[in-house]
Amino acid sequence: MLFRYFFSLMLCFLLGNASAQAENASTYKLASGDVIRINVFGEKDLSIEEIRLNDAGIFSYPFIGDVRAKGKTAAEIEQLLTESLKGDYLVDPRVSVSVLTYREFFISGEVQKPGGYPFQPGLTLRRAAALAGGLTERASEGRITIIRDQDASRTPEKATLDTVVMPGDTITIDQGFF
């Protein structure tokens, strides 16, 4: 009986987590440094296994030319490619776009190994600090700021170790006063 309850609870947790990750993937806005895969069903020449968005968030695609992906979701790119290929090139194109590698986030200050690290969905500041070798003994858990990549004003926000990290974010962990 207890096993069934525990199993049901774990199943609900896993399904909820998968749903949250799917939601994040569907609302994730592409930008410079992201690597995507484009698959056009039945059209090997139009499928691209791996393409990195350039500094302007643009990639070049056969027959279409430059495609501005910055600020768009994978679903929006799918729709744009489908509409562009339909008619002149294909009758009923079925296009899928997926993010292979997210752009890096950056962490500096009182961590063992400051620098850029690959983003992973569900990443918190606590896990980001662990990826950077952990906090130094002088680090202050109360003096953490984050600059969101999507924030055009680049204004630092106060953050905690439980704050969610997004691709391209810049995290600074300051020294504590003893």
Short mmCIF file of the C-alpha atoms (twelve columns), coordinates in Angstrom:
data_MODEL
# 
_entry.id   MODEL 
# 
loop_
_atom_site.group_PDB 
_atom_site.id 
_atom_site.type_symbol 
_atom_site.label_atom_id 
_atom_site.label_alt_id 
_atom_site.label_comp_id 
_atom_site.label_asym_id 
_atom_site.label_seq_id 
_atom_site.Cartn_x 
_atom_site.Cartn_y 
_atom_site.Cartn_z 
_atom_site.pdbx_PDB_model_num 
ATOM 1   C CA . MET A 1   0.000  0.000  0.000   1 
ATOM 2   C CA . LEU A 2   2.747  2.443  0.975   1 
ATOM 3   C CA . PHE A 3   4.682  1.461  -2.142  1 
ATOM 4   C CA . ARG A 4   1.695  2.309  -4.391  1 
ATOM 5   C CA . TYR A 5   1.267  5.674  -2.691  1 
ATOM 6   C CA . PHE A 6   4.975  6.461  -3.061  1 
ATOM 7   C CA . PHE A 7   4.949  5.292  -6.703  1 
ATOM 8   C CA . SER A 8   1.890  7.456  -7.481  1 
ATOM 9   C CA . LEU A 9   3.478  10.461 -5.800  1 
ATOM 10  C CA . MET A 10  6.717  10.023 -7.770  1 
ATOM 11  C CA . LEU A 11  4.802  9.594  -11.023 1 
ATOM 12  C CA . CYS A 12  2.883  12.842 -10.425 1 
ATOM 13  C CA . PHE A 13  6.136  14.651 -9.625  1 
ATOM 14  C CA . LEU A 14  7.879  13.363 -12.761 1 
ATOM 15  C CA . LEU A 15  4.938  14.157 -15.036 1 
ATOM 16  C CA . GLY A 16  4.651  17.639 -13.554 1 
ATOM 17  C CA . ASN A 17  8.396  18.222 -14.033 1 
ATOM 18  C CA . ALA A 18  8.241  16.980 -17.650 1 
ATOM 19  C CA . SER A 19  5.269  19.260 -18.270 1 
ATOM 20  C CA . ALA A 20  7.142  22.246 -16.830 1 
ATOM 21  C CA . GLN A 21  10.172 21.502 -19.012 1 
ATOM 22  C CA . ALA A 22  7.958  21.182 -22.092 1 
ATOM 23  C CA . GLU A 23  6.346  24.531 -21.211 1 
ATOM 24  C CA . ASN A 24  9.796  26.148 -20.843 1 
ATOM 25  C CA . ALA A 25  10.883 24.686 -24.193 1 
ATOM 26  C CA . SER A 26  7.774  26.036 -25.950 1 
ATOM 27  C CA . THR A 27  8.237  29.571 -24.574 1 
ATOM 28  C CA . TYR A 28  12.048 29.669 -24.824 1 
ATOM 29  C CA . LYS A 29  13.193 32.574 -26.997 1 
ATOM 30  C CA . LEU A 30  16.151 31.867 -29.253 1 
ATOM 31  C CA . ALA A 31  19.204 34.130 -29.343 1 
ATOM 32  C CA . SER A 32  22.839 34.275 -30.369 1 
ATOM 33  C CA . GLY A 33  24.801 31.153 -29.412 1 
ATOM 34  C CA . ASP A 34  21.879 28.713 -29.409 1 
ATOM 35  C CA . VAL A 35  22.309 25.583 -31.520 1 
ATOM 36  C CA . ILE A 36  19.198 24.247 -33.264 1 
ATOM 37  C CA . ARG A 37  18.244 21.274 -35.431 1 
ATOM 38  C CA . ILE A 38  15.863 21.621 -38.374 1 
ATOM 39  C CA . ASN A 39  14.115 18.556 -39.765 1 
ATOM 40  C CA . VAL A 40  11.951 18.634 -42.871 1 
ATOM 41  C CA . PHE A 41  10.206 15.264 -43.099 1 
ATOM 42  C CA . GLY A 42  11.192 13.400 -46.271 1 
ATOM 43  C CA . GLU A 43  13.587 16.159 -47.396 1 
ATOM 44  C CA . LYS A 44  17.129 15.233 -46.355 1 
ATOM 45  C CA . ASP A 45  18.649 18.161 -48.293 1 
ATOM 46  C CA . LEU A 46  16.545 20.659 -46.317 1 
ATOM 47  C CA . SER A 47  17.206 19.066 -42.918 1 
ATOM 48  C CA . ILE A 48  20.096 20.489 -40.917 1 
ATOM 49  C CA . GLU A 49  21.506 18.440 -38.027 1 
ATOM 50  C CA . GLU A 50  23.169 21.337 -36.231 1 
ATOM 51  C CA . ILE A 51  23.251 25.077 -36.833 1 
ATOM 52  C CA . ARG A 52  24.465 27.770 -34.418 1 
ATOM 53  C CA . LEU A 53  22.757 31.148 -34.482 1 
ATOM 54  C CA . ASN A 54  25.256 33.922 -35.253 1 
ATOM 55  C CA . ASP A 55  25.874 37.037 -33.140 1 
ATOM 56  C CA . ALA A 56  22.747 38.687 -34.557 1 
ATOM 57  C CA . GLY A 57  20.599 35.592 -33.879 1 
ATOM 58  C CA . ILE A 58  20.377 34.758 -37.594 1 
ATOM 59  C CA . PHE A 59  21.008 31.566 -39.567 1 
ATOM 60  C CA . SER A 60  21.124 30.905 -43.293 1 
ATOM 61  C CA . TYR A 61  18.714 28.360 -44.783 1 
ATOM 62  C CA . PRO A 62  18.599 26.871 -48.318 1 
ATOM 63  C CA . PHE A 63  16.182 28.566 -50.764 1 
ATOM 64  C CA . ILE A 64  15.144 31.095 -48.119 1 
ATOM 65  C CA . GLY A 65  18.384 32.849 -47.150 1 
ATOM 66  C CA . ASP A 66  18.875 34.527 -43.795 1 
ATOM 67  C CA . VAL A 67  16.305 33.699 -41.119 1 
ATOM 68  C CA . ARG A 68  16.049 35.964 -38.075 1 
ATOM 69  C CA . ALA A 69  15.545 33.628 -35.113 1 
ATOM 70  C CA . LYS A 70  16.418 36.012 -32.282 1 
ATOM 71  C CA . GLY A 71  13.451 36.497 -29.978 1 
ATOM 72  C CA . LYS A 72  11.398 33.742 -31.621 1 
ATOM 73  C CA . THR A 73  10.465 30.320 -30.238 1 
ATOM 74  C CA . ALA A 74  11.270 27.051 -32.010 1 
ATOM 75  C CA . ALA A 75  7.558  26.758 -32.896 1 
ATOM 76  C CA . GLU A 76  7.605  30.213 -34.516 1 
ATOM 77  C CA . ILE A 77  10.658 29.220 -36.598 1 
ATOM 78  C CA . GLU A 78  8.860  26.005 -37.619 1 
ATOM 79  C CA . GLN A 79  5.884  28.037 -38.818 1 
ATOM 80  C CA . LEU A 80  8.066  30.571 -40.641 1 
ATOM 81  C CA . LEU A 81  10.014 27.818 -42.475 1 
ATOM 82  C CA . THR A 82  6.824  25.910 -43.296 1 
ATOM 83  C CA . GLU A 83  5.214  29.005 -44.829 1 
ATOM 84  C CA . SER A 84  8.386  29.911 -46.750 1 
ATOM 85  C CA . LEU A 85  8.844  26.406 -48.199 1 
ATOM 86  C CA . LYS A 86  5.164  25.863 -49.037 1 
ATOM 87  C CA . GLY A 87  4.143  26.397 -52.638 1 
ATOM 88  C CA . ASP A 88  7.326  27.170 -54.568 1 
ATOM 89  C CA . TYR A 89  9.408  24.370 -53.081 1 
ATOM 90  C CA . LEU A 90  7.152  21.839 -51.348 1 
ATOM 91  C CA . VAL A 91  3.431  21.051 -51.407 1 
ATOM 92  C CA . ASP A 92  2.951  20.251 -47.713 1 
ATOM 93  C CA . PRO A 93  6.216  20.677 -45.770 1 
ATOM 94  C CA . ARG A 94  6.394  19.213 -42.274 1 
ATOM 95  C CA . VAL A 95  9.088  21.079 -40.380 1 
ATOM 96  C CA . SER A 96  10.320 20.556 -36.843 1 
ATOM 97  C CA . VAL A 97  12.832 22.739 -35.017 1 
ATOM 98  C CA . SER A 98  14.455 21.759 -31.736 1 
ATOM 99  C CA . VAL A 99  17.062 23.376 -29.504 1 
ATOM 100 C CA . LEU A 100 20.135 21.152 -29.228 1 
ATOM 101 C CA . THR A 101 22.329 23.395 -27.090 1 
ATOM 102 C CA . TYR A 102 21.264 26.463 -25.148 1 
ATOM 103 C CA . ARG A 103 23.550 29.475 -24.942 1 
ATOM 104 C CA . GLU A 104 25.807 29.745 -21.919 1 
ATOM 105 C CA . PHE A 105 25.152 31.573 -18.673 1 
ATOM 106 C CA . PHE A 106 27.994 33.382 -16.914 1 
ATOM 107 C CA . ILE A 107 28.943 33.374 -13.259 1 
ATOM 108 C CA . SER A 108 31.581 35.544 -11.590 1 
ATOM 109 C CA . GLY A 109 32.684 36.691 -8.172  1 
ATOM 110 C CA . GLU A 110 33.077 34.386 -5.209  1 
ATOM 111 C CA . VAL A 111 32.965 30.992 -6.944  1 
ATOM 112 C CA . GLN A 112 35.856 28.577 -7.397  1 
ATOM 113 C CA . LYS A 113 35.824 28.637 -11.232 1 
ATOM 114 C CA . PRO A 114 34.156 31.762 -12.658 1 
ATOM 115 C CA . GLY A 115 33.240 31.696 -16.348 1 
ATOM 116 C CA . GLY A 116 30.649 30.611 -18.879 1 
ATOM 117 C CA . TYR A 117 28.793 27.315 -18.466 1 
ATOM 118 C CA . PRO A 118 26.261 25.464 -20.619 1 
ATOM 119 C CA . PHE A 119 22.676 26.137 -19.612 1 
ATOM 120 C CA . GLN A 120 20.518 23.215 -18.509 1 
ATOM 121 C CA . PRO A 121 16.716 23.423 -18.152 1 
ATOM 122 C CA . GLY A 122 15.643 23.701 -14.502 1 
ATOM 123 C CA . LEU A 123 18.917 25.331 -13.437 1 
ATOM 124 C CA . THR A 124 18.939 27.343 -10.194 1 
ATOM 125 C CA . LEU A 125 21.668 29.617 -8.833  1 
ATOM 126 C CA . ARG A 126 22.569 26.913 -6.302  1 
ATOM 127 C CA . ARG A 127 23.241 24.421 -9.126  1 
ATOM 128 C CA . ALA A 128 24.988 27.089 -11.219 1 
ATOM 129 C CA . ALA A 129 27.378 27.780 -8.328  1 
ATOM 130 C CA . ALA A 130 28.009 24.038 -8.007  1 
ATOM 131 C CA . LEU A 131 28.891 23.860 -11.722 1 
ATOM 132 C CA . ALA A 132 31.404 26.654 -11.075 1 
ATOM 133 C CA . GLY A 133 33.125 24.572 -8.381  1 
ATOM 134 C CA . GLY A 134 31.065 25.886 -5.470  1 
ATOM 135 C CA . LEU A 135 31.124 29.079 -3.453  1 
ATOM 136 C CA . THR A 136 34.354 30.329 -1.895  1 
ATOM 137 C CA . GLU A 137 34.522 30.666 1.870   1 
ATOM 138 C CA . ARG A 138 34.173 34.443 1.492   1 
ATOM 139 C CA . ALA A 139 30.994 34.254 -0.625  1 
ATOM 140 C CA . SER A 140 27.862 35.957 0.615   1 
ATOM 141 C CA . GLU A 141 24.624 34.080 -0.027  1 
ATOM 142 C CA . GLY A 142 22.789 37.364 0.608   1 
ATOM 143 C CA . ARG A 143 24.706 39.493 -1.919  1 
ATOM 144 C CA . ILE A 144 23.917 37.875 -5.269  1 
ATOM 145 C CA . THR A 145 22.845 39.755 -8.381  1 
ATOM 146 C CA . ILE A 146 21.698 38.534 -11.764 1 
ATOM 147 C CA . ILE A 147 21.457 40.395 -15.066 1 
ATOM 148 C CA . ARG A 148 18.894 38.798 -17.341 1 
ATOM 149 C CA . ASP A 149 19.957 38.388 -20.946 1 
ATOM 150 C CA . GLN A 150 16.448 39.365 -22.081 1 
ATOM 151 C CA . ASP A 151 16.523 42.615 -20.050 1 
ATOM 152 C CA . ALA A 152 17.440 45.367 -22.517 1 
ATOM 153 C CA . SER A 153 18.289 47.771 -19.674 1 
ATOM 154 C CA . ARG A 154 20.818 45.269 -18.249 1 
ATOM 155 C CA . THR A 155 19.754 46.185 -14.690 1 
ATOM 156 C CA . PRO A 156 21.102 43.864 -11.982 1 
ATOM 157 C CA . GLU A 157 18.389 42.203 -9.858  1 
ATOM 158 C CA . LYS A 158 18.819 40.800 -6.362  1 
ATOM 159 C CA . ALA A 159 18.736 37.014 -6.349  1 
ATOM 160 C CA . THR A 160 18.863 34.041 -3.984  1 
ATOM 161 C CA . LEU A 161 20.359 30.595 -4.450  1 
ATOM 162 C CA . ASP A 162 16.877 29.346 -5.386  1 
ATOM 163 C CA . THR A 163 16.484 31.842 -8.278  1 
ATOM 164 C CA . VAL A 164 16.010 30.196 -11.674 1 
ATOM 165 C CA . VAL A 165 18.820 30.817 -14.160 1 
ATOM 166 C CA . MET A 166 18.076 31.393 -17.858 1 
ATOM 167 C CA . PRO A 167 20.443 31.104 -20.841 1 
ATOM 168 C CA . GLY A 168 22.672 34.141 -21.293 1 
ATOM 169 C CA . ASP A 169 22.189 35.372 -17.703 1 
ATOM 170 C CA . THR A 170 25.141 36.959 -15.901 1 
ATOM 171 C CA . ILE A 171 25.411 36.109 -12.206 1 
ATOM 172 C CA . THR A 172 27.644 37.894 -9.715  1 
ATOM 173 C CA . ILE A 173 28.243 36.537 -6.203  1 
ATOM 174 C CA . ASP A 174 29.798 39.183 -3.997  1 
ATOM 175 C CA . GLN A 175 32.079 38.811 -1.029  1 
ATOM 176 C CA . GLY A 176 30.454 38.791 2.387   1 
ATOM 177 C CA . PHE A 177 31.443 41.054 5.247   1 
ATOM 178 C CA . PHE A 178 32.563 39.180 8.325   1 
# 
